[in-house]
Amino acid sequence: MNFADSEVVGSILAQAGYSLAPTLDEAGFVLINTCAIRDNAEQRVRHRVRELRAAQQRRHNLRIGILGCMAERLQSRLMEEEDNISFVCGPDAYRRLPDILQQVRHGQKASEVELSTTETYADIEPVRLASNGISAYISIMRGCQNYCAYCVVPYTRGRERSRDPKTIVEEARHLFDRGYREVTLLGQNVNSYQCDHTDFPELMDAVAAIDPALRVRFATSHPKDLSDRLLEVMASHPNICRCIHLPVQSGSNRMLKLMNRRYTVEWYLDRIEAIRRHLPDCSITTDVIAGFSTETEEDHQATLDLFRHVRYDYAYMFKYSLREGTYAWKHLPDDIADQEKTRRLNEIIALQGQIALENNQQEIGREYEVLVEGESHRSKERLFGRNSQNKVIVFDRQDARPGTYRKVLVETCTAATLLGRLTD
Ligand code: 5AD
Ligand code: SF4
């Protein structure tokens, strides 16, 4: 999401006459787009801000601005704590950036953190800052009002609002015409997308209809809203990728209730079954939190059991981090010792690593259509691409070109990567 937002910021600033500086020493401003979801994300940003002091000593006019969720959460407090920051700008205030930079140039400090109920940046075509020219993000909705007990996002990104579907389809078509072959529709909870009379399954249907050669992905879905109708739309379009990210957070009903997730383990498993029924070749990935408030060994074991049962293809795994202002911060103790959180997290990581490897071993001998993305990091002789399931496959380049579809037979694997050869 931040990646997509940075591209919107890039576009707003380009229209105001700014351009990307090739190096830090040529830059007038450094803008850091930030995440506030866990404390370590914020600590990394603070570390970066302190490192930039050296550059500011070399060049006194170098100004630093903090964008995004950390700006929203801490507001001008952040400029007091890190006094080399010149401005903070929250996620709904990016249109104000040209004015802010003007102010800051004159030596003032600025704080723009008002949240909006309507801002979707629908009319701004993002500059594709770090794009490979093949795959792009399209933000379709902003904000979240699910209020999971541990999560700061509803406070930093504000109320849910959906972007006009016409502008989304136009942006995707424009990308396809320029040679892009994959779009990922983004939102904190894409299943609650609703604009005028268009809901998320209809939107997916419209984007997938642009061209069968345009792959469509989306993230993230909340399990409580994953409908059969969406799965039916996916099944009817082979170019909607067979990959669903369905954050579970915990395998214990007691924890899920305390987290205010509004589903049970049984509900979640029913959704997994529905995915397997409609899309038998779909990969499933998740997010999980270890050591949430009052989590017992039994709760933790329930999470491990759920992982054994679902057999995710990939998981983002986190230690619970207490966030100021959340329901959990107000009402629930952060009572699992850090060492214990780490132990539980490491157990989940080890189990998931084993499952991912076993899942990948099952892929050996299968042939996939791969969208070729670029050179493998390890060798220029090899290219990598992804299959519909979003698995990375590395293969000898031969005559393959990035941005095209090729058939690859999987021959070997690691827990993270499949290795194969071209067959067409
Ligand atoms: N501590 C740890 N992980 C968190 N997440 C959200 N809030 C917290 C928190 N306070 C995780 C959830 C979510 C992902 C984006 O980040 O797993 O799905
Ligand atoms: Fe946070 Fe829950 Fe919203 Fe996801 S759905 S952004 S975890 S509040």
XYZ file of C-alpha atoms and ligand atoms in Angstrom:
450
model
C 0.000 0.000 0.000
C 2.808 2.386 0.860
C 4.545 1.468 -2.343
C 1.420 2.493 -4.271
C 1.045 5.644 -2.182
C 4.636 6.677 -2.877
C 3.806 6.503 -6.584
C 0.843 8.845 -6.028
C 3.141 11.206 -4.115
C 5.651 10.999 -6.967
C 2.933 12.021 -9.384
C 1.666 14.948 -7.262
C 5.211 16.276 -6.910
C 6.049 15.775 -10.588
C 3.014 17.890 -11.507
C 4.358 20.595 -9.198
C 7.701 20.578 -11.042
C 9.753 18.313 -8.796
C 11.688 15.294 -10.006
C 13.502 12.367 -8.442
C 17.077 13.171 -7.440
C 19.567 10.632 -8.760
C 21.532 10.603 -5.485
C 21.094 11.750 -1.912
C 23.734 14.439 -2.399
C 21.709 16.037 -5.179
C 18.404 15.921 -3.297
C 16.685 18.927 -1.755
C 14.206 16.800 0.151
C 14.072 13.298 1.515
C 10.531 11.973 1.924
C 10.138 8.800 3.941
C 6.857 6.950 3.576
C 6.231 5.112 6.805
C 4.348 2.221 8.385
C 3.172 2.259 12.018
C 1.818 -1.251 12.243
C 4.515 -2.600 14.555
C 7.053 -0.877 16.740
C 10.043 -2.266 14.831
C 8.748 -0.658 11.602
C 8.806 2.701 13.394
C 12.226 2.094 14.914
C 13.668 1.480 11.454
C 12.332 4.833 10.283
C 13.784 6.644 13.298
C 17.104 4.975 12.638
C 17.046 6.166 9.019
C 16.152 9.717 10.098
C 19.122 9.786 12.475
C 21.456 8.428 9.805
C 20.401 11.307 7.543
C 21.901 13.803 10.006
C 25.296 13.209 8.424
C 23.995 14.220 4.979
C 22.286 17.256 6.505
C 25.588 18.334 8.006
C 27.177 18.215 4.569
C 24.254 20.074 2.990
C 22.327 22.416 5.226
C 19.374 22.772 2.867
C 18.489 19.103 2.850
C 15.021 18.787 4.420
C 13.404 15.605 5.691
C 9.672 14.870 5.617
C 7.784 11.935 7.079
C 4.772 10.652 5.136
C 2.197 7.992 5.924
C 1.006 6.218 9.015
C 3.798 7.223 11.392
C 3.188 10.885 10.523
C -0.512 10.376 11.188
C 0.036 8.550 14.447
C 2.643 10.823 16.016
C 1.868 14.144 14.276
C 4.048 17.063 15.403
C 5.292 15.012 18.369
C 7.528 13.259 15.845
C 9.177 16.577 14.879
C 9.877 17.307 18.534
C 11.395 13.891 19.121
C 13.469 13.913 15.922
C 14.356 17.558 15.481
C 15.930 17.171 12.023
C 12.487 16.462 10.518
C 10.901 19.473 8.779
C 7.403 18.172 8.144
C 4.920 15.393 8.697
C 2.178 14.581 6.186
C -0.525 11.949 6.786
C -1.883 9.526 4.149
C -4.880 11.671 3.169
C -2.955 14.957 2.849
C -0.624 14.255 -0.079
C -2.268 16.856 -2.317
C -0.957 19.440 0.149
C 2.667 18.384 -0.445
C 3.588 21.074 -3.012
C 2.456 23.769 -0.524
C 4.210 22.032 2.328
C 7.507 21.912 0.415
C 7.193 25.643 -0.341
C 6.711 26.414 3.341
C 9.556 24.172 4.367
C 11.897 25.789 1.835
C 11.420 29.016 3.725
C 12.569 27.387 6.903
C 9.174 26.705 8.443
C 8.000 23.397 9.859
C 4.699 21.900 8.728
C 2.234 19.294 9.934
C -0.673 18.151 7.730
C -2.445 15.178 9.208
C -6.127 15.652 8.562
C -7.870 12.418 7.607
C -10.546 12.449 4.918
C -13.697 10.404 4.378
C -13.553 10.828 0.611
C -9.948 11.088 -0.622
C -9.034 8.209 -2.960
C -6.562 10.005 -5.287
C -8.740 8.567 -8.080
C -7.753 11.234 -10.626
C -4.012 10.869 -10.061
C -2.210 8.487 -12.367
C 0.692 7.243 -10.254
C 4.203 7.588 -11.663
C 5.567 4.061 -11.710
C 8.615 4.774 -9.568
C 10.250 1.422 -9.101
C 8.274 -0.556 -11.619
C 9.661 -3.253 -13.888
C 7.193 -2.188 -16.606
C 5.365 -5.505 -16.234
C 3.555 -5.470 -12.914
C 1.824 -2.534 -11.178
C -0.258 -1.797 -8.107
C -3.633 -0.111 -8.310
C -5.090 1.235 -5.107
C -8.877 0.637 -5.134
C -9.883 1.614 -1.630
C -8.408 3.292 1.398
C -8.908 3.098 5.126
C -10.271 0.411 7.400
C -12.953 0.313 10.032
C -12.691 -3.259 11.181
C -10.994 -2.215 14.416
C -9.126 -5.408 15.141
C -8.142 -4.945 18.779
C -4.378 -4.929 18.137
C -4.311 -2.785 14.983
C -3.456 0.871 14.522
C -4.539 1.095 10.855
C -8.113 2.381 11.485
C -6.538 5.295 13.388
C -3.812 6.111 10.884
C -5.708 5.559 7.640
C -9.211 6.585 8.622
C -12.614 5.488 7.369
C -13.103 3.078 4.509
C -13.765 4.624 1.096
C -13.770 3.113 -2.378
C -12.490 4.574 -5.593
C -14.692 5.108 -8.645
C -14.614 1.816 -10.612
C -14.385 3.609 -13.980
C -11.057 5.183 -12.990
C -9.756 1.792 -11.832
C -10.658 0.030 -15.080
C -9.213 2.926 -17.096
C -5.954 2.823 -15.156
C -5.662 -0.952 -15.654
C -6.421 -0.647 -19.379
C -3.906 2.128 -19.774
C -1.270 -0.002 -18.061
C -2.066 -2.956 -20.316
C -1.768 -0.741 -23.408
C 1.659 0.351 -22.213
C 2.843 -3.257 -22.003
C 2.029 -4.118 -18.386
C 0.805 -7.670 -17.944
C -0.149 -7.778 -14.273
C -2.090 -5.510 -11.922
C -2.602 -5.973 -8.204
C -5.709 -4.310 -6.800
C -4.948 -3.011 -3.334
C -6.937 -2.192 -0.249
C -6.891 -2.937 3.495
C -9.985 -5.046 2.928
C -10.776 -5.317 -0.780
C -13.904 -7.397 -0.147
C -15.667 -4.416 1.346
C -15.068 -2.447 -1.868
C -18.365 -0.733 -2.733
C -18.741 2.273 -5.004
C -22.165 3.330 -6.218
C -23.532 -0.018 -7.391
C -20.263 -1.837 -7.979
C -18.969 -4.328 -5.415
C -15.648 -6.160 -5.407
C -16.661 -9.241 -7.457
C -18.110 -6.934 -10.142
C -14.993 -4.816 -10.158
C -12.803 -7.914 -10.538
C -15.022 -9.094 -13.379
C -14.596 -5.760 -15.174
C -10.805 -5.577 -14.711
C -10.315 -9.208 -15.740
C -12.372 -8.583 -18.895
C -9.875 -5.965 -20.167
C -7.741 -8.657 -21.779
C -7.089 -12.356 -21.076
C -3.352 -11.547 -21.194
C -3.646 -9.186 -18.220
C -3.163 -10.975 -14.926
C -5.190 -9.638 -12.024
C -4.252 -10.065 -8.375
C -5.658 -8.503 -5.216
C -4.793 -7.990 -1.557
C -5.922 -8.154 1.201
C -9.131 -10.034 2.009
C -10.719 -10.236 5.430
C -11.993 -13.803 6.059
C -15.333 -12.532 7.340
C -16.118 -11.058 3.887
C -14.701 -13.652 1.494
C -17.806 -14.510 -0.533
C -18.600 -17.469 -2.773
C -19.533 -14.959 -5.450
C -15.965 -13.639 -5.535
C -14.689 -17.207 -5.854
C -17.130 -17.812 -8.715
C -15.922 -14.696 -10.536
C -12.331 -15.846 -10.040
C -13.152 -19.302 -11.373
C -14.732 -17.773 -14.497
C -11.592 -15.772 -15.416
C -8.387 -17.797 -15.875
C -6.426 -14.516 -15.791
C -7.484 -13.782 -12.190
C -4.560 -15.293 -10.346
C -5.017 -18.429 -8.289
C -3.690 -16.944 -5.103
C -5.580 -15.690 -2.059
C -4.074 -13.935 0.922
C -6.364 -14.639 3.859
C -4.912 -13.397 7.155
C -5.943 -15.713 9.988
C -4.041 -14.018 12.891
C -4.630 -16.937 15.297
C -5.892 -20.519 15.355
C -7.657 -20.080 18.702
C -11.280 -18.975 18.946
C -10.597 -17.300 22.282
C -7.841 -15.192 20.690
C -9.920 -14.392 17.592
C -12.710 -13.087 19.812
C -10.299 -11.007 21.881
C -8.771 -9.693 18.650
C -12.260 -8.686 17.426
C -11.748 -10.570 14.179
C -15.450 -11.417 13.921
C -15.010 -14.989 12.659
C -14.273 -18.331 14.275
C -11.741 -20.989 13.336
C -14.670 -23.036 11.979
C -15.810 -20.135 9.767
C -12.275 -19.615 8.541
C -11.841 -23.302 7.674
C -15.151 -23.238 5.832
C -13.786 -20.366 3.705
C -10.614 -22.364 3.025
C -12.776 -25.278 1.892
C -14.794 -22.964 -0.346
C -11.559 -21.738 -1.964
C -10.388 -25.311 -2.557
C -13.794 -26.250 -3.979
C -14.051 -23.357 -6.450
C -10.343 -23.042 -7.229
C -8.599 -26.372 -6.628
C -5.231 -25.041 -7.811
C -5.321 -21.849 -5.713
C -2.433 -21.059 -3.378
C -3.330 -19.658 0.036
C -1.190 -17.371 2.164
C -1.765 -15.736 5.542
C -0.706 -13.388 8.339
C -0.366 -14.564 11.927
C 0.440 -12.901 15.245
C 2.305 -14.731 18.042
C 1.899 -13.735 21.679
C -1.197 -11.546 21.628
C -2.653 -10.557 25.003
C -3.210 -13.533 27.386
C -2.292 -16.075 24.692
C -1.716 -19.434 26.414
C 0.363 -22.374 25.283
C -2.913 -24.030 24.317
C -3.885 -21.064 22.102
C -0.441 -21.167 20.508
C -0.764 -24.904 19.872
C -4.133 -24.222 18.223
C -2.360 -21.863 15.796
C 0.238 -24.533 14.990
C -2.583 -27.060 14.449
C -4.338 -24.685 12.087
C -1.114 -24.217 10.122
C -0.720 -28.011 9.863
C -4.294 -28.284 8.672
C -4.366 -25.494 6.077
C -0.791 -25.965 4.825
C -0.237 -22.384 3.636
C 2.033 -21.696 0.702
C 3.444 -18.648 2.446
C 2.887 -16.782 5.711
C 3.829 -13.389 7.097
C 4.514 -14.106 10.764
C 4.742 -11.463 13.493
C 5.284 -11.018 17.208
C 2.498 -9.046 18.819
C 3.484 -5.395 19.201
C 1.383 -3.182 21.484
C 0.165 -0.083 19.638
C -0.878 3.054 21.466
C -4.513 4.052 21.024
C -5.816 0.613 20.031
C -8.497 -1.279 21.953
C -5.859 -3.727 23.187
C -3.716 -0.847 24.440
C -6.657 0.532 26.415
C -8.155 -2.672 27.733
C -5.905 -5.733 27.382
C -2.577 -6.552 29.043
C 0.524 -7.061 26.899
C 1.440 -9.890 29.236
C 3.447 -12.385 27.190
C 7.171 -11.914 27.827
C 9.158 -10.941 24.759
C 11.278 -14.083 24.975
C 8.143 -16.214 25.032
C 6.663 -14.343 22.039
C 9.908 -15.016 20.187
C 9.835 -18.721 21.037
C 6.258 -19.064 19.782
C 7.014 -17.070 16.648
C 10.068 -19.209 15.926
C 7.996 -22.374 16.275
C 5.486 -21.070 13.767
C 8.287 -20.014 11.384
C 9.964 -23.436 11.604
C 6.700 -25.295 10.996
C 5.724 -23.040 8.090
C 9.203 -23.412 6.537
C 8.779 -27.180 6.569
C 5.267 -26.987 5.082
C 6.346 -24.548 2.340
C 9.189 -26.895 1.370
C 6.851 -29.907 1.263
C 4.306 -27.936 -0.776
C 7.027 -26.939 -3.219
C 8.251 -30.530 -3.517
C 4.753 -31.441 -4.709
C 5.214 -28.976 -7.572
C 8.100 -30.935 -9.079
C 7.029 -32.347 -12.456
C 4.234 -29.798 -12.955
C 4.227 -27.357 -15.829
C 3.163 -23.734 -15.377
C 2.563 -20.680 -17.467
C 4.957 -18.086 -16.103
C 4.940 -14.329 -16.592
C 8.644 -13.609 -17.092
C 9.736 -10.676 -14.891
C 13.506 -10.337 -15.093
C 16.955 -11.697 -14.329
C 17.441 -13.975 -11.362
C 19.400 -12.308 -8.553
C 21.966 -15.086 -8.571
C 22.823 -15.364 -12.256
C 22.434 -13.371 -15.473
C 22.006 -16.640 -17.357
C 18.734 -17.241 -15.576
C 15.411 -15.472 -15.536
C 12.613 -15.594 -13.020
C 8.887 -15.245 -13.274
C 5.785 -16.147 -11.341
C 3.032 -18.600 -11.956
C -0.612 -17.775 -11.344
C -0.183 -19.035 -7.759
C 2.416 -16.263 -7.237
C 5.277 -18.718 -6.804
C 8.641 -17.606 -8.104
C 10.125 -19.940 -10.721
C 13.743 -19.587 -11.886
C 14.861 -21.044 -15.247
C 17.640 -20.839 -17.862
C 16.928 -17.826 -20.002
C 17.369 -19.215 -23.538
C 15.202 -16.999 -25.765
C 12.727 -15.841 -23.074
C 12.012 -12.139 -22.658
C 10.637 -10.236 -19.635
C 6.982 -9.289 -20.048
C 6.025 -12.440 -21.973
C 4.281 -15.654 -20.946
C 6.251 -18.888 -21.177
C 5.729 -22.499 -20.136
C 8.110 -23.826 -17.498
C 8.434 -27.357 -16.114
C 9.371 -27.441 -12.418
C 12.399 -29.677 -11.807
C 13.671 -28.887 -8.295
C 12.893 -26.492 -5.437
C 13.789 -24.837 -2.143
C 11.275 -23.623 0.482
C 11.100 -20.252 -1.292
C 11.737 -20.930 -4.979
C 10.921 -23.378 -7.724
C 13.550 -24.151 -10.375
C 12.649 -25.392 -13.820
C 13.189 -25.263 -17.585
C 11.360 -23.757 -20.551
C 9.187 -26.216 -22.447
C 7.758 -24.023 -25.207
N 1.398 -6.483 16.205
C 1.825 -7.463 15.369
N 1.336 -7.643 14.128
C 0.345 -6.820 13.724
N -0.337 -6.759 12.571
C -1.210 -5.734 12.642
N -1.100 -5.124 13.834
C -0.142 -5.782 14.535
C 0.413 -5.632 15.822
N -0.012 -4.683 16.657
C -0.143 -7.702 11.477
C -1.414 -8.489 11.163
C -1.861 -7.886 9.866
C -0.541 -7.506 9.218
C -0.642 -6.512 8.123
O 0.200 -6.998 10.304
O -1.059 -9.846 11.012
O -2.597 -8.788 9.059
Fe -5.908 -3.778 10.839
Fe -7.923 -5.536 11.091
Fe -8.149 -3.402 9.419
Fe -6.459 -5.430 8.789
S -8.730 -5.575 8.992
S -6.024 -3.209 8.668
S -5.702 -6.055 10.830
S -7.981 -3.325 11.660
